[in-house]
Amino acid sequence: MASPNVFNTFHFLVLHFPIALIVISFVCDLVASFVKKSKWNGTLKKAGFIALVLCALSGIVTCFAGLIAAASLHLLGTIGAHAAKGIEFTIYVTLLAIVRLVFAKVKKIDIGDNLLYLIFALVGAILSFTLFKIYRYPHWGVLQFTVPLVITGFLADIGALIWKTKQWAKSLQDIGYTFLILGTVAIIATVITGYQRAAEMPALAHAAVKPVKYDPAALHVHEIWGVITMIFFILLSAVRSYFHFKFEVSSLVKGKTVFVVGAVIGIVIISIASHLGGTVALFPELFGK
Protein backbone atom coordinates (compact mmCIF):
# COMPACT_ATOMS: atom_id res chain seq x y z
CA MET A 1 0.00 0.00 0.00
CA ALA A 2 1.31 3.43 -0.89
CA SER A 3 2.33 5.56 2.05
CA PRO A 4 0.30 8.74 2.47
CA ASN A 5 2.10 12.01 1.92
CA VAL A 6 1.36 15.58 2.85
CA PHE A 7 -0.78 16.23 -0.24
CA ASN A 8 -2.77 13.07 0.34
CA THR A 9 -3.42 14.06 3.95
CA PHE A 10 -4.29 17.61 2.94
CA HIS A 11 -6.68 16.31 0.27
CA PHE A 12 -8.61 14.33 2.86
CA LEU A 13 -8.67 17.32 5.21
CA VAL A 14 -10.17 19.77 2.70
CA LEU A 15 -12.43 17.57 0.59
CA HIS A 16 -15.35 18.05 3.00
CA PHE A 17 -15.47 21.78 2.28
CA PRO A 18 -16.69 21.86 -1.34
CA ILE A 19 -19.12 19.00 -0.70
CA ALA A 20 -20.74 20.67 2.30
CA LEU A 21 -20.46 24.33 1.32
CA ILE A 22 -22.46 24.03 -1.91
CA VAL A 23 -25.30 22.49 0.10
CA ILE A 24 -25.00 25.16 2.80
CA SER A 25 -24.95 27.88 0.15
CA PHE A 26 -28.07 26.51 -1.53
CA VAL A 27 -29.98 26.16 1.74
CA CYS A 28 -29.11 29.71 2.83
CA ASP A 29 -30.20 31.14 -0.53
CA LEU A 30 -33.34 29.01 -0.59
CA VAL A 31 -34.42 30.26 2.83
CA ALA A 32 -33.57 33.81 1.73
CA SER A 33 -35.97 33.43 -1.20
CA PHE A 34 -38.80 32.81 1.25
CA VAL A 35 -38.00 35.82 3.44
CA LYS A 36 -37.34 38.49 0.83
CA LYS A 37 -38.96 41.20 2.95
CA SER A 38 -37.19 40.18 6.14
CA LYS A 39 -33.99 41.71 7.48
CA TRP A 40 -32.58 38.19 7.34
CA ASN A 41 -32.77 38.12 3.54
CA GLY A 42 -29.54 40.05 3.13
CA THR A 43 -27.72 38.08 5.81
CA LEU A 44 -28.78 34.74 4.37
CA LYS A 45 -27.71 35.74 0.87
CA LYS A 46 -24.36 36.91 2.22
CA ALA A 47 -23.96 33.54 3.91
CA GLY A 48 -24.87 31.78 0.68
CA PHE A 49 -22.46 33.97 -1.28
CA ILE A 50 -19.58 33.37 1.13
CA ALA A 51 -20.24 29.62 1.21
CA LEU A 52 -20.35 29.44 -2.59
CA VAL A 53 -17.07 31.30 -3.08
CA LEU A 54 -15.36 29.17 -0.43
CA CYS A 55 -16.85 26.08 -2.06
CA ALA A 56 -15.27 26.97 -5.40
CA LEU A 57 -11.90 27.86 -3.88
CA SER A 58 -11.76 24.77 -1.67
CA GLY A 59 -12.85 22.62 -4.62
CA ILE A 60 -9.91 23.86 -6.68
CA VAL A 61 -7.52 23.26 -3.78
CA THR A 62 -8.96 19.79 -3.18
CA CYS A 63 -8.54 18.81 -6.84
CA PHE A 64 -4.95 20.01 -7.05
CA ALA A 65 -4.01 18.35 -3.76
CA GLY A 66 -5.62 15.09 -4.84
CA LEU A 67 -3.97 15.08 -8.26
CA ILE A 68 -0.54 15.90 -6.84
CA ALA A 69 -0.93 13.18 -4.21
CA ALA A 70 -2.06 10.63 -6.80
CA ALA A 71 0.84 11.49 -9.10
CA SER A 72 3.42 11.27 -6.33
CA LEU A 73 1.98 7.94 -5.18
CA HIS A 74 1.74 6.63 -8.76
CA LEU A 75 -2.03 6.21 -8.49
CA LEU A 76 -3.21 8.41 -11.35
CA GLY A 77 -4.17 5.37 -13.39
CA THR A 78 -6.47 4.05 -10.68
CA ILE A 79 -8.34 7.21 -9.68
CA GLY A 80 -9.43 8.37 -13.13
CA ALA A 81 -13.18 8.17 -12.53
CA HIS A 82 -12.97 9.76 -9.09
CA ALA A 83 -10.71 12.55 -10.33
CA ALA A 84 -13.03 13.26 -13.26
CA LYS A 85 -16.00 13.60 -10.90
CA GLY A 86 -14.08 15.97 -8.67
CA ILE A 87 -12.94 18.14 -11.57
CA GLU A 88 -16.41 18.26 -13.15
CA PHE A 89 -18.00 19.25 -9.84
CA THR A 90 -15.35 21.90 -9.21
CA ILE A 91 -15.79 23.41 -12.67
CA TYR A 92 -19.55 23.55 -12.14
CA VAL A 93 -19.46 25.30 -8.75
CA THR A 94 -16.66 27.62 -9.91
CA LEU A 95 -18.74 28.75 -12.89
CA LEU A 96 -21.68 29.23 -10.54
CA ALA A 97 -19.55 31.42 -8.28
CA ILE A 98 -18.18 33.42 -11.22
CA VAL A 99 -21.68 34.13 -12.55
CA ARG A 100 -22.82 35.29 -9.13
CA LEU A 101 -19.73 37.44 -8.68
CA VAL A 102 -20.24 39.05 -12.10
CA PHE A 103 -23.83 39.96 -11.28
CA ALA A 104 -22.72 41.36 -7.93
CA LYS A 105 -19.96 43.48 -9.47
CA VAL A 106 -21.55 44.55 -12.75
CA LYS A 107 -25.26 44.63 -11.98
CA LYS A 108 -24.82 45.38 -8.27
CA ILE A 109 -27.31 42.66 -7.36
CA ASP A 110 -27.04 39.35 -5.55
CA ILE A 111 -28.93 36.70 -7.49
CA GLY A 112 -28.84 34.24 -4.59
CA ASP A 113 -32.62 34.19 -4.17
CA ASN A 114 -33.35 34.18 -7.91
CA LEU A 115 -35.37 31.11 -8.96
CA LEU A 116 -33.22 30.26 -11.98
CA TYR A 117 -30.04 30.56 -9.95
CA LEU A 118 -31.52 28.37 -7.20
CA ILE A 119 -32.23 25.64 -9.74
CA PHE A 120 -28.59 25.60 -10.83
CA ALA A 121 -27.45 25.71 -7.20
CA LEU A 122 -29.72 22.76 -6.41
CA VAL A 123 -28.07 20.82 -9.22
CA GLY A 124 -24.70 21.54 -7.61
CA ALA A 125 -25.95 20.34 -4.22
CA ILE A 126 -27.33 17.15 -5.76
CA LEU A 127 -24.05 16.57 -7.59
CA SER A 128 -22.08 16.86 -4.36
CA PHE A 129 -24.18 14.19 -2.69
CA THR A 130 -24.43 11.81 -5.63
CA LEU A 131 -21.02 12.02 -7.30
CA PHE A 132 -19.25 11.29 -4.02
CA LYS A 133 -21.99 9.05 -2.52
CA ILE A 134 -22.40 11.12 0.62
CA TYR A 135 -25.74 9.41 1.15
CA ARG A 136 -24.10 6.03 1.83
CA TYR A 137 -24.74 6.12 5.57
CA PRO A 138 -25.70 8.78 8.15
CA HIS A 139 -22.29 9.21 9.81
CA TRP A 140 -20.54 9.82 6.50
CA GLY A 141 -23.25 12.29 5.51
CA VAL A 142 -23.39 14.49 8.60
CA LEU A 143 -19.65 14.60 9.23
CA GLN A 144 -19.21 16.46 5.93
CA PHE A 145 -20.77 19.54 7.53
CA THR A 146 -18.93 19.74 10.85
CA VAL A 147 -15.57 21.27 9.96
CA PRO A 148 -16.83 23.44 7.05
CA LEU A 149 -19.56 25.01 9.21
CA VAL A 150 -17.26 25.63 12.15
CA ILE A 151 -14.39 27.09 10.12
CA THR A 152 -16.60 29.16 7.81
CA GLY A 153 -18.36 30.58 10.86
CA PHE A 154 -15.00 31.33 12.45
CA LEU A 155 -13.82 33.14 9.32
CA ALA A 156 -17.04 35.18 9.33
CA ASP A 157 -16.39 36.16 12.95
CA ILE A 158 -12.81 37.14 12.16
CA GLY A 159 -14.08 39.20 9.24
CA ALA A 160 -16.57 40.95 11.53
CA LEU A 161 -13.80 41.79 13.98
CA ILE A 162 -11.46 43.07 11.27
CA TRP A 163 -14.11 45.14 9.49
CA LYS A 164 -16.17 46.01 12.57
CA THR A 165 -16.80 49.54 11.31
CA LYS A 166 -18.42 48.33 8.09
CA GLN A 167 -22.19 48.17 7.81
CA TRP A 168 -22.12 44.47 6.97
CA ALA A 169 -20.08 43.53 10.06
CA LYS A 170 -23.30 42.69 11.93
CA SER A 171 -24.29 40.27 9.16
CA LEU A 172 -20.92 38.54 9.44
CA GLN A 173 -21.38 38.21 13.20
CA ASP A 174 -24.81 36.67 12.68
CA ILE A 175 -23.37 34.27 10.12
CA GLY A 176 -20.53 33.34 12.46
CA TYR A 177 -22.91 32.67 15.33
CA THR A 178 -25.43 30.71 13.25
CA PHE A 179 -22.77 28.56 11.61
CA LEU A 180 -21.20 27.83 15.01
CA ILE A 181 -24.54 26.60 16.35
CA LEU A 182 -25.26 24.56 13.22
CA GLY A 183 -21.73 23.17 13.30
CA THR A 184 -22.20 22.12 16.92
CA VAL A 185 -25.48 20.39 16.05
CA ALA A 186 -23.69 18.61 13.19
CA ILE A 187 -20.93 17.52 15.59
CA ILE A 188 -23.49 16.08 18.03
CA ALA A 189 -25.20 14.22 15.17
CA THR A 190 -21.82 12.98 13.94
CA VAL A 191 -20.92 11.56 17.35
CA ILE A 192 -24.29 9.82 17.71
CA THR A 193 -24.21 8.32 14.22
CA GLY A 194 -20.54 7.48 14.71
CA TYR A 195 -21.32 5.23 17.66
CA GLN A 196 -24.05 3.59 15.61
CA ARG A 197 -21.60 3.01 12.76
CA ALA A 198 -18.93 1.71 15.12
CA ALA A 199 -21.33 -0.98 16.32
CA GLU A 200 -21.63 -2.20 12.72
CA MET A 201 -17.92 -2.24 11.93
CA PRO A 202 -17.02 -5.74 13.21
CA ALA A 203 -19.69 -7.28 10.99
CA LEU A 204 -18.63 -5.12 8.03
CA ALA A 205 -15.01 -6.11 8.47
CA HIS A 206 -15.97 -9.77 8.66
CA ALA A 207 -18.08 -9.53 5.51
CA ALA A 208 -15.46 -7.60 3.53
CA VAL A 209 -14.58 -8.94 0.09
CA LYS A 210 -10.94 -9.25 1.09
CA PRO A 211 -9.98 -10.36 4.61
CA VAL A 212 -9.17 -7.13 6.41
CA LYS A 213 -9.18 -5.81 9.93
CA TYR A 214 -9.98 -2.40 11.23
CA ASP A 215 -8.10 -1.01 14.21
CA PRO A 216 -10.36 -1.14 17.31
CA ALA A 217 -7.80 0.85 19.32
CA ALA A 218 -7.80 3.61 16.71
CA LEU A 219 -11.60 3.55 16.71
CA HIS A 220 -11.65 3.95 20.49
CA VAL A 221 -9.27 6.92 20.37
CA HIS A 222 -11.34 8.46 17.58
CA GLU A 223 -14.50 8.07 19.67
CA ILE A 224 -12.86 9.74 22.67
CA TRP A 225 -11.74 12.71 20.61
CA GLY A 226 -15.18 12.88 19.04
CA VAL A 227 -16.79 13.23 22.46
CA ILE A 228 -14.17 15.79 23.53
CA THR A 229 -14.94 17.77 20.38
CA MET A 230 -18.67 17.62 21.05
CA ILE A 231 -18.35 18.78 24.67
CA PHE A 232 -15.96 21.58 23.74
CA PHE A 233 -18.20 22.99 21.02
CA ILE A 234 -21.31 22.73 23.18
CA LEU A 235 -19.51 24.86 25.78
CA LEU A 236 -18.19 27.26 23.14
CA SER A 237 -21.69 27.62 21.68
CA ALA A 238 -23.14 28.23 25.14
CA VAL A 239 -20.62 31.00 25.83
CA ARG A 240 -21.19 32.54 22.42
CA SER A 241 -24.96 32.35 22.88
CA TYR A 242 -24.65 34.13 26.23
CA PHE A 243 -22.82 37.03 24.62
CA HIS A 244 -25.14 36.97 21.62
CA PHE A 245 -28.38 37.27 23.57
CA LYS A 246 -27.41 38.68 26.97
CA PHE A 247 -25.52 41.65 25.62
CA GLU A 248 -25.31 43.60 22.42
CA VAL A 249 -23.42 41.68 19.78
CA SER A 250 -20.73 44.34 19.91
CA SER A 251 -19.88 43.08 23.39
CA LEU A 252 -18.36 40.03 21.76
CA VAL A 253 -15.61 42.28 20.47
CA LYS A 254 -14.55 43.00 24.05
CA GLY A 255 -13.85 39.34 24.59
CA LYS A 256 -12.55 38.72 21.10
CA THR A 257 -9.18 37.38 22.23
CA VAL A 258 -10.74 34.76 24.48
CA PHE A 259 -13.28 33.76 21.85
CA VAL A 260 -10.76 33.60 19.02
CA VAL A 261 -8.38 31.50 21.12
CA GLY A 262 -11.25 29.22 22.11
CA ALA A 263 -12.38 28.86 18.51
CA VAL A 264 -8.85 28.05 17.36
CA ILE A 265 -8.53 25.41 20.07
CA GLY A 266 -11.86 23.97 18.96
CA ILE A 267 -10.74 23.83 15.34
CA VAL A 268 -7.53 22.04 16.39
CA ILE A 269 -9.53 19.52 18.43
CA ILE A 270 -12.01 18.77 15.65
CA SER A 271 -9.15 18.48 13.16
CA ILE A 272 -7.44 15.90 15.37
CA ALA A 273 -10.70 13.98 15.77
CA SER A 274 -11.26 14.04 12.01
CA HIS A 275 -7.72 12.90 11.27
CA LEU A 276 -8.01 10.03 13.74
CA GLY A 277 -11.20 8.93 12.01
CA GLY A 278 -9.16 8.26 8.89
CA THR A 279 -6.85 5.91 10.79
CA VAL A 280 -9.62 3.53 11.87
CA ALA A 281 -9.78 1.57 8.62
CA LEU A 282 -8.80 2.00 5.01
CA PHE A 283 -10.90 -0.42 3.02
CA PRO A 284 -13.92 0.36 0.79
CA GLU A 285 -16.31 -2.14 2.33
CA LEU A 286 -16.56 -0.04 5.49
CA PHE A 287 -17.94 2.83 3.49
CA GLY A 288 -20.91 0.88 2.21
CA LYS A 289 -22.08 0.25 -1.31
XYZ file of C-alpha atoms in Angstrom:
289
model
C 0.000 0.000 0.000
C 1.309 3.433 -0.888
C 2.331 5.564 2.049
C 0.299 8.741 2.472
C 2.096 12.011 1.924
C 1.363 15.580 2.848
C -0.776 16.232 -0.243
C -2.774 13.069 0.335
C -3.417 14.056 3.948
C -4.291 17.610 2.935
C -6.675 16.308 0.268
C -8.611 14.335 2.859
C -8.673 17.317 5.206
C -10.168 19.768 2.702
C -12.434 17.565 0.586
C -15.355 18.054 2.995
C -15.467 21.785 2.276
C -16.689 21.858 -1.340
C -19.122 19.000 -0.698
C -20.736 20.674 2.303
C -20.460 24.327 1.317
C -22.459 24.034 -1.912
C -25.296 22.489 0.105
C -25.000 25.159 2.802
C -24.954 27.883 0.153
C -28.066 26.507 -1.528
C -29.981 26.163 1.744
C -29.105 29.713 2.830
C -30.204 31.139 -0.525
C -33.344 29.007 -0.592
C -34.416 30.257 2.834
C -33.573 33.813 1.729
C -35.969 33.426 -1.205
C -38.804 32.808 1.253
C -37.998 35.823 3.442
C -37.340 38.491 0.827
C -38.960 41.197 2.949
C -37.190 40.179 6.137
C -33.987 41.706 7.479
C -32.577 38.185 7.341
C -32.771 38.119 3.544
C -29.536 40.045 3.126
C -27.715 38.075 5.814
C -28.781 34.740 4.368
C -27.709 35.744 0.873
C -24.357 36.913 2.220
C -23.961 33.537 3.914
C -24.869 31.780 0.677
C -22.460 33.966 -1.281
C -19.579 33.368 1.129
C -20.236 29.624 1.211
C -20.353 29.442 -2.593
C -17.065 31.299 -3.077
C -15.360 29.175 -0.426
C -16.852 26.083 -2.063
C -15.270 26.971 -5.401
C -11.900 27.857 -3.878
C -11.762 24.768 -1.674
C -12.849 22.624 -4.618
C -9.912 23.860 -6.679
C -7.516 23.264 -3.780
C -8.963 19.793 -3.185
C -8.544 18.813 -6.836
C -4.952 20.006 -7.046
C -4.010 18.349 -3.757
C -5.619 15.091 -4.844
C -3.966 15.075 -8.263
C -0.540 15.901 -6.844
C -0.927 13.182 -4.212
C -2.056 10.633 -6.805
C 0.836 11.495 -9.102
C 3.416 11.273 -6.329
C 1.980 7.939 -5.176
C 1.737 6.631 -8.763
C -2.028 6.210 -8.491
C -3.212 8.410 -11.353
C -4.165 5.369 -13.389
C -6.469 4.052 -10.684
C -8.338 7.211 -9.685
C -9.433 8.369 -13.129
C -13.183 8.169 -12.526
C -12.972 9.759 -9.088
C -10.709 12.548 -10.327
C -13.029 13.258 -13.261
C -15.999 13.598 -10.904
C -14.081 15.970 -8.667
C -12.936 18.138 -11.573
C -16.410 18.256 -13.145
C -17.995 19.245 -9.845
C -15.348 21.901 -9.206
C -15.789 23.408 -12.669
C -19.549 23.550 -12.138
C -19.462 25.305 -8.748
C -16.661 27.624 -9.905
C -18.738 28.751 -12.893
C -21.684 29.233 -10.545
C -19.547 31.416 -8.278
C -18.179 33.418 -11.223
C -21.680 34.132 -12.550
C -22.818 35.288 -9.133
C -19.732 37.443 -8.682
C -20.239 39.048 -12.102
C -23.829 39.958 -11.279
C -22.717 41.360 -7.928
C -19.955 43.476 -9.468
C -21.547 44.551 -12.752
C -25.258 44.633 -11.981
C -24.822 45.380 -8.266
C -27.313 42.658 -7.362
C -27.036 39.355 -5.552
C -28.926 36.696 -7.493
C -28.840 34.242 -4.594
C -32.617 34.192 -4.174
C -33.352 34.178 -7.908
C -35.372 31.108 -8.955
C -33.219 30.258 -11.979
C -30.041 30.561 -9.949
C -31.524 28.371 -7.201
C -32.231 25.640 -9.745
C -28.587 25.599 -10.832
C -27.451 25.711 -7.198
C -29.721 22.755 -6.407
C -28.068 20.816 -9.221
C -24.699 21.540 -7.605
C -25.946 20.345 -4.223
C -27.328 17.155 -5.758
C -24.049 16.566 -7.588
C -22.078 16.858 -4.360
C -24.182 14.186 -2.693
C -24.430 11.805 -5.632
C -21.023 12.015 -7.300
C -19.254 11.293 -4.022
C -21.986 9.053 -2.524
C -22.401 11.119 0.616
C -25.744 9.406 1.152
C -24.101 6.030 1.831
C -24.742 6.120 5.565
C -25.695 8.779 8.146
C -22.289 9.211 9.808
C -20.542 9.817 6.496
C -23.246 12.288 5.505
C -23.388 14.492 8.598
C -19.646 14.604 9.234
C -19.213 16.461 5.934
C -20.766 19.543 7.526
C -18.933 19.742 10.850
C -15.571 21.270 9.958
C -16.833 23.444 7.050
C -19.562 25.006 9.211
C -17.256 25.633 12.151
C -14.391 27.087 10.124
C -16.602 29.164 7.809
C -18.357 30.578 10.859
C -15.005 31.326 12.449
C -13.823 33.141 9.319
C -17.043 35.185 9.332
C -16.390 36.157 12.954
C -12.812 37.135 12.161
C -14.083 39.203 9.240
C -16.568 40.950 11.530
C -13.799 41.793 13.980
C -11.460 43.066 11.272
C -14.112 45.138 9.492
C -16.168 46.009 12.565
C -16.805 49.545 11.309
C -18.421 48.328 8.091
C -22.192 48.170 7.812
C -22.121 44.471 6.974
C -20.084 43.528 10.062
C -23.300 42.686 11.929
C -24.289 40.270 9.162
C -20.917 38.543 9.440
C -21.381 38.212 13.198
C -24.812 36.672 12.685
C -23.372 34.266 10.119
C -20.529 33.340 12.463
C -22.914 32.666 15.330
C -25.427 30.712 13.250
C -22.766 28.561 11.613
C -21.200 27.826 15.005
C -24.538 26.597 16.349
C -25.263 24.557 13.217
C -21.726 23.168 13.304
C -22.200 22.120 16.919
C -25.480 20.395 16.051
C -23.692 18.611 13.194
C -20.933 17.515 15.587
C -23.487 16.081 18.026
C -25.197 14.222 15.172
C -21.824 12.975 13.940
C -20.919 11.560 17.352
C -24.287 9.818 17.707
C -24.214 8.320 14.216
C -20.536 7.482 14.708
C -21.316 5.234 17.655
C -24.048 3.593 15.607
C -21.605 3.014 12.760
C -18.930 1.706 15.120
C -21.329 -0.978 16.318
C -21.632 -2.197 12.716
C -17.917 -2.242 11.926
C -17.025 -5.741 13.211
C -19.692 -7.278 10.985
C -18.635 -5.118 8.035
C -15.009 -6.112 8.473
C -15.969 -9.773 8.663
C -18.085 -9.527 5.513
C -15.458 -7.604 3.531
C -14.577 -8.943 0.088
C -10.944 -9.252 1.090
C -9.982 -10.359 4.613
C -9.170 -7.130 6.410
C -9.182 -5.811 9.928
C -9.979 -2.399 11.233
C -8.101 -1.014 14.214
C -10.358 -1.138 17.314
C -7.797 0.846 19.315
C -7.800 3.615 16.706
C -11.596 3.554 16.713
C -11.650 3.953 20.495
C -9.273 6.925 20.375
C -11.343 8.461 17.578
C -14.503 8.071 19.667
C -12.861 9.736 22.674
C -11.741 12.707 20.606
C -15.176 12.883 19.038
C -16.788 13.225 22.458
C -14.167 15.791 23.530
C -14.939 17.773 20.378
C -18.670 17.620 21.047
C -18.351 18.778 24.666
C -15.964 21.583 23.741
C -18.198 22.986 21.019
C -21.305 22.728 23.182
C -19.512 24.859 25.780
C -18.192 27.265 23.139
C -21.688 27.617 21.675
C -23.141 28.231 25.139
C -20.620 31.001 25.831
C -21.187 32.542 22.419
C -24.964 32.354 22.882
C -24.654 34.135 26.227
C -22.824 37.028 24.619
C -25.141 36.974 21.616
C -28.376 37.267 23.573
C -27.412 38.678 26.970
C -25.521 41.647 25.623
C -25.313 43.600 22.417
C -23.425 41.677 19.781
C -20.729 44.339 19.908
C -19.882 43.084 23.392
C -18.362 40.035 21.760
C -15.608 42.284 20.465
C -14.547 43.002 24.048
C -13.846 39.338 24.594
C -12.547 38.723 21.103
C -9.181 37.381 22.231
C -10.743 34.765 24.482
C -13.282 33.765 21.854
C -10.757 33.597 19.016
C -8.377 31.496 21.120
C -11.251 29.224 22.114
C -12.382 28.860 18.515
C -8.848 28.054 17.356
C -8.531 25.411 20.073
C -11.862 23.975 18.962
C -10.736 23.825 15.343
C -7.534 22.038 16.385
C -9.530 19.522 18.432
C -12.014 18.773 15.653
C -9.149 18.480 13.160
C -7.444 15.897 15.365
C -10.697 13.975 15.766
C -11.263 14.037 12.007
C -7.717 12.901 11.269
C -8.006 10.027 13.736
C -11.196 8.933 12.006
C -9.164 8.260 8.894
C -6.852 5.911 10.794
C -9.620 3.534 11.866
C -9.784 1.566 8.623
C -8.804 1.996 5.011
C -10.904 -0.416 3.022
C -13.918 0.361 0.791
C -16.306 -2.140 2.335
C -16.565 -0.040 5.494
C -17.938 2.832 3.486
C -20.905 0.882 2.208
C -22.082 0.246 -1.311
